[in-house]
Amino acid sequence: MRKILITGGAGYVGSVLTPYLLKKGYEITVLDLMIYGNDVLKRDKKLSIINGDIRDINLLEKIIPGHDAIIHLACISNDPSFELNPDLGKSINFDAFEPLVNISKKSKIKRFINASTSSVYGIKKEKNVDETMELKPLTDYSKYKADCEKILDKFNDSSFCAVTLRPATVCGYSPRQRLDVIVNILTNLAYHKREISIFGGGQLRPNIHINDMIRAYELMLTSEDKKISGKIFNVGFENRSVEEIARIVQDKVGKDVILNKTETNDNRSYHISSEKVKKELNFSCKFNISDAVSDLINKFENKVFKNPLTNERYFNIKTMKKLNLK
Ligand SMILES: NC(=O)c1ccc[n+]([C@@H]2O[C@H](COP(=O)([O-])OP(=O)(O)OC[C@H]3O[C@@H](n4cnc5c(N)ncnc54)[C@H](O)[C@@H]3O)[C@@H](O)[C@H]2O)c1
């Protein structure tokens, strides 16, 4: 694998993954609508950036041939942004998927790496939610992710290696920062307001540090076909409770940070097992929530973000509301 196309390569995960893979010697094409800005990727002679839409079939037919692999990250990537305009969400997250895979296979792309989500499982009573368990997605965002996994599976064969990752919630710093995912939300509020509020607190939330997330995508490029072809892997590290996450944040940001707890009836827990990726591909995470919090504190100290509490570019839903994308 040498030439890689990353859809959504200018997003939160993509803008860390792209420079990481360039450093490792890959040639990268990024296809991205640049919803959150086009200033996050540094120029590089091995990088070509296309400001375009995965729904544009003519564009896909033009740019896909010549790549060895596709990492598909582009999407409307959280529940509130999806629900803001469900037709838009469906057109990007679901309708565009099969044509993208079909054109990739016709263009002799060898490997298709699909970003799903661990929220496809919905709420489970079992302690360790593994890849064999039934999917019960609770929202359209998760439901279409589950549907795309099934579509991809139909295309998998010896010439087209298709693999899906189901990531936990990602945390940590990225040049295209998201401050609307749990660890990042709490760190931002703790640092800038010196106060965080949680509802309940016992609910489990699986997390993965962004630097491990990109290692997992790299692993999907370097593993042998037979080890990943047609497979699905959960990738996560810490299934921590909301209160534990808040305590880690408080501990790192400062003891003066006030932690407010309110009772709630919504005690739904999400938790995943990442044993399969460990056993079959020897993947384990190297970073934890504490590292993500420290990285963000460092960026806050250095005033890297402009108005981190209010600037819409750090919050997907606020940007989507402003853009009114069709
Ligand atoms: N961040 C997480 O916690 C998390 C957890 C599980 C799964 N995922 C999945 O990982 C992937 C990346 O997530 P992220 O957090 O980097 O999201 P993100 O919203 O930061 O990035 C998505 C990128 O896709 C682009 N995009 C959207 N629609 C497009 C279109 N029609 N054509 C081309 N580009 C388009 C956006 O401009 C953006 O740069 C997504 O598929 C997401 O569902 C993320």
XYZ file of C-alpha atoms and ligand atoms in Angstrom:
370
model
C 0.000 0.000 0.000
C 1.560 3.278 -1.082
C -1.060 5.679 -2.449
C -3.945 6.285 -0.084
C -7.123 8.295 -0.571
C -8.629 9.583 2.654
C -12.196 10.866 2.461
C -12.804 13.337 5.272
C -9.032 13.692 5.620
C -9.358 17.285 6.836
C -11.644 16.317 9.742
C -10.825 15.790 13.419
C -9.308 12.325 12.941
C -8.217 12.928 9.332
C -6.097 15.970 10.066
C -3.992 13.923 12.507
C -3.994 10.778 10.348
C -2.922 12.563 7.138
C 0.386 14.063 8.390
C 1.098 10.843 10.319
C 0.824 8.704 7.179
C 2.794 11.256 5.115
C 5.593 10.981 7.663
C 5.504 7.210 7.261
C 6.141 7.644 3.531
C 2.645 7.200 2.084
C 1.363 9.402 -0.736
C -1.979 10.838 0.284
C -4.950 12.321 -1.487
C -7.500 14.004 0.760
C -11.050 14.391 -0.517
C -12.999 16.647 1.819
C -15.827 19.179 1.666
C -13.848 21.300 4.145
C -16.917 21.877 6.304
C -14.730 22.855 9.252
C -12.179 24.872 7.293
C -9.452 24.197 4.750
C -6.526 25.431 6.805
C -5.744 22.356 8.865
C -3.497 20.390 6.507
C 0.026 21.631 5.864
C 1.319 21.545 2.290
C 3.464 18.537 1.445
C 4.810 17.346 -1.879
C 3.260 13.930 -1.277
C -0.164 15.349 -0.419
C -2.867 16.393 -2.832
C -5.966 18.012 -1.432
C -9.274 17.966 -3.260
C -12.053 20.196 -2.010
C -14.970 18.085 -3.153
C -17.973 15.976 -2.261
C -18.122 12.183 -1.907
C -21.616 12.435 -3.462
C -20.083 13.659 -6.731
C -19.834 10.456 -8.771
C -18.001 12.067 -11.693
C -15.381 13.373 -9.312
C -14.987 9.950 -7.661
C -14.538 8.267 -11.041
C -11.861 10.785 -11.918
C -9.819 10.758 -8.714
C -10.068 7.225 -7.283
C -8.106 5.268 -9.936
C -4.406 4.966 -9.152
C -4.790 4.609 -5.393
C -4.015 1.419 -3.512
C -6.363 1.951 -0.580
C -9.172 4.164 0.650
C -9.743 5.190 4.226
C -13.324 6.390 4.379
C -13.874 8.907 7.176
C -16.119 11.513 5.510
C -19.517 11.848 7.065
C -21.860 13.967 9.118
C -20.263 12.692 12.215
C -22.515 12.999 15.216
C -26.156 12.526 16.142
C -27.184 16.197 16.554
C -25.589 17.258 13.253
C -27.268 14.343 11.500
C -30.649 15.148 13.008
C -30.368 18.814 12.054
C -30.931 17.794 8.430
C -31.669 14.059 8.154
C -31.914 14.167 4.331
C -28.455 15.680 4.077
C -27.119 13.177 6.638
C -28.588 10.236 4.760
C -27.303 11.473 1.403
C -23.718 11.668 2.736
C -23.610 8.867 5.310
C -25.658 6.289 3.434
C -26.622 7.080 -0.184
C -23.073 8.032 -1.179
C -21.558 4.908 0.361
C -22.388 2.172 -2.133
C -21.384 4.231 -5.217
C -18.098 5.068 -3.452
C -17.371 1.406 -2.733
C -18.513 0.320 -6.178
C -16.302 2.847 -7.977
C -13.404 1.898 -5.699
C -13.725 -1.768 -6.576
C -14.152 -1.060 -10.310
C -11.058 1.152 -10.136
C -9.044 -1.785 -8.761
C -8.491 -0.289 -5.329
C -7.057 -3.135 -3.274
C -8.292 -2.176 0.175
C -11.248 -0.249 1.577
C -11.068 0.794 5.236
C -14.387 1.923 6.609
C -14.938 4.086 9.698
C -18.063 2.863 11.470
C -18.775 3.518 15.155
C -19.113 1.529 18.352
C -22.523 3.146 18.836
C -23.946 0.588 16.338
C -24.435 -1.753 19.344
C -26.836 0.537 21.161
C -27.238 -0.173 24.874
C -26.197 -3.624 26.046
C -26.482 -5.311 29.439
C -23.465 -7.536 28.767
C -20.171 -6.382 30.246
C -17.971 -6.911 27.202
C -19.674 -5.938 23.978
C -17.854 -7.733 21.204
C -18.171 -7.854 17.426
C -20.402 -10.947 17.455
C -23.221 -9.215 19.313
C -26.416 -8.018 17.722
C -26.516 -4.413 16.512
C -29.291 -2.253 17.926
C -28.450 1.277 16.767
C -30.503 3.900 18.568
C -30.135 6.793 16.125
C -30.133 7.243 12.350
C -26.453 8.182 12.420
C -25.645 4.788 13.979
C -28.232 2.897 11.930
C -26.736 4.069 8.614
C -23.245 3.202 9.857
C -24.520 -0.345 10.515
C -26.187 -0.457 7.073
C -22.936 0.634 5.385
C -21.041 -2.193 7.083
C -23.440 -4.669 5.463
C -23.090 -3.027 2.049
C -19.311 -3.140 2.267
C -19.385 -6.810 3.146
C -21.079 -7.623 -0.194
C -18.086 -6.236 -2.078
C -15.380 -8.050 -0.115
C -13.475 -10.705 -2.064
C -9.913 -11.826 -2.794
C -9.258 -8.785 -5.026
C -10.950 -6.206 -2.757
C -10.090 -6.339 0.912
C -12.817 -4.603 2.897
C -12.466 -3.934 6.612
C -14.481 -1.932 9.134
C -13.402 -0.323 12.387
C -15.916 0.465 15.098
C -14.150 3.172 17.110
C -14.955 4.290 20.619
C -15.323 8.042 21.165
C -12.102 9.731 20.171
C -10.358 12.216 22.464
C -7.371 14.533 22.362
C -5.845 17.271 20.282
C -6.136 17.679 16.515
C -5.405 20.614 14.199
C -9.139 20.408 13.345
C -10.205 20.376 16.930
C -13.518 18.971 18.091
C -14.621 20.154 21.502
C -17.942 18.306 21.279
C -16.760 14.834 22.312
C -16.913 13.864 25.962
C -13.326 14.096 27.216
C -12.689 17.243 25.175
C -15.960 18.868 26.311
C -15.172 18.314 29.986
C -11.566 19.474 29.636
C -12.626 22.652 27.821
C -15.234 23.512 30.474
C -12.961 22.642 33.383
C -10.117 24.747 32.041
C -12.088 27.774 30.916
C -15.053 27.813 33.346
C -13.455 26.000 36.296
C -16.716 24.097 36.649
C -18.101 20.910 35.094
C -21.521 19.334 35.418
C -22.391 15.696 34.944
C -25.742 13.929 34.960
C -25.690 10.687 36.902
C -22.073 9.745 36.337
C -22.163 5.969 36.572
C -22.759 5.535 32.827
C -19.843 3.928 30.998
C -18.333 5.585 27.931
C -15.667 3.893 25.782
C -12.820 6.126 24.657
C -9.793 6.055 22.412
C -6.969 8.588 22.217
C -6.660 10.149 18.761
C -3.039 8.980 18.463
C -4.178 5.387 18.962
C -7.040 5.903 16.524
C -4.575 6.778 13.770
C -2.344 3.824 14.723
C -5.375 1.606 14.228
C -5.948 2.999 10.715
C -2.258 2.509 9.930
C -2.588 -1.103 11.079
C -5.408 -1.569 8.581
C -2.945 -0.531 5.867
C -0.082 -2.751 6.972
C -1.892 -5.957 7.969
C -2.010 -8.881 5.567
C -5.229 -9.264 3.569
C -6.072 -12.599 5.146
C -5.990 -11.144 8.648
C -8.502 -8.369 8.006
C -10.453 -9.180 4.854
C -14.211 -8.954 5.473
C -13.646 -8.345 9.181
C -14.909 -5.862 11.722
C -12.912 -4.691 14.730
C -13.906 -2.672 17.773
C -11.174 -0.205 18.691
C -11.252 1.419 22.081
C -9.232 1.692 25.211
C -10.888 2.810 28.357
C -14.507 2.060 29.193
C -14.644 4.694 31.911
C -17.694 6.015 33.689
C -18.660 9.635 33.076
C -17.770 10.424 36.694
C -14.344 8.787 36.346
C -13.688 10.851 33.215
C -14.747 14.004 35.072
C -12.420 13.105 37.989
C -9.468 12.548 35.623
C -10.161 15.957 34.084
C -10.513 17.626 37.488
C -7.314 15.999 38.668
C -5.354 17.238 35.647
C -6.864 20.717 35.282
C -6.837 21.694 38.937
C -8.397 20.906 42.296
C -10.271 24.251 42.207
C -12.487 22.900 39.401
C -15.993 22.362 40.773
C -17.698 19.106 39.856
C -21.516 19.311 39.939
C -23.484 16.096 39.924
C -27.183 15.956 39.087
C -29.305 12.820 39.361
C -30.703 11.426 36.128
C -32.954 8.588 35.012
C -30.826 8.166 31.941
C -28.245 5.698 33.167
C -27.545 4.140 29.779
C -24.060 2.733 29.492
C -22.013 2.006 26.398
C -18.999 -0.244 26.670
C -17.024 -2.277 24.184
C -14.468 -5.035 24.197
C -11.394 -4.517 22.024
C -10.015 -8.017 22.638
C -10.413 -9.124 19.009
C -8.087 -6.488 17.548
C -5.617 -7.294 20.319
C -5.720 -11.051 19.809
C -5.825 -11.140 16.029
C -3.677 -8.122 15.142
C -1.718 -7.574 18.334
C -3.036 -4.029 18.666
C -3.134 -2.325 22.002
C -3.533 1.304 22.887
C -0.554 3.333 24.062
C -2.328 6.481 25.229
C -5.075 7.142 27.748
C -7.642 9.754 28.728
C -5.170 11.479 30.987
C -2.794 11.968 28.037
C -5.598 13.477 25.957
C -6.499 15.886 28.773
C -2.837 16.915 29.215
C -2.438 17.549 25.470
C -5.519 19.783 25.455
C -4.413 21.681 28.564
C -1.102 22.327 26.851
C -2.881 23.781 23.803
C -5.154 25.890 26.039
C -2.109 27.239 27.896
C -0.583 28.201 24.562
C -3.818 29.848 23.354
C -3.931 27.634 20.263
C -7.727 27.884 19.987
C -9.627 31.116 19.408
C -12.652 31.390 21.740
C -12.841 27.671 22.578
C -16.121 27.995 24.487
C -18.055 29.706 21.710
C -16.272 29.335 18.364
C -18.567 27.225 16.168
C -15.731 25.528 14.303
C -15.020 23.360 17.364
C -18.618 22.161 17.613
C -19.976 20.202 14.628
C -23.600 21.085 15.278
C -22.913 24.831 15.478
C -20.940 24.802 12.214
C -23.635 22.788 10.455
C -26.326 25.208 11.637
C -24.347 28.153 10.322
C -23.487 26.562 6.959
C -26.949 25.259 6.127
C -25.346 22.745 3.776
C -27.426 20.944 1.129
N -14.668 11.359 16.528
C -15.208 10.303 17.131
O -15.342 10.241 18.359
C -15.635 9.109 16.291
C -16.046 7.945 16.953
C -16.469 6.854 16.191
C -16.460 6.931 14.807
N -16.058 8.079 14.198
C -16.060 8.146 12.723
O -14.777 8.513 12.268
C -14.889 9.334 11.111
C -14.135 10.636 11.325
O -14.708 11.341 12.428
P -14.237 12.796 12.818
O -14.458 12.953 14.271
O -12.903 13.056 12.260
O -15.352 13.680 12.073
P -15.270 15.156 11.470
O -16.672 15.641 11.394
O -14.269 15.969 12.171
O -14.721 14.908 9.997
C -15.508 14.502 8.929
C -14.953 15.163 7.670
O -15.750 14.736 6.574
C -15.945 15.837 5.729
N -17.162 15.621 4.948
C -18.447 15.611 5.397
N -19.275 15.397 4.366
C -18.509 15.247 3.261
C -18.798 15.004 1.896
N -20.070 14.890 1.460
N -17.774 14.890 1.023
C -16.486 15.044 1.440
N -16.162 15.295 2.720
C -17.157 15.388 3.614
C -16.037 17.049 6.648
O -15.709 18.258 5.960
C -15.018 16.695 7.725
O -13.755 17.252 7.441
C -16.380 9.530 10.869
O -16.796 8.595 9.894
C -17.006 9.217 12.206
O -18.314 8.745 12.077
C -15.632 9.169 14.910
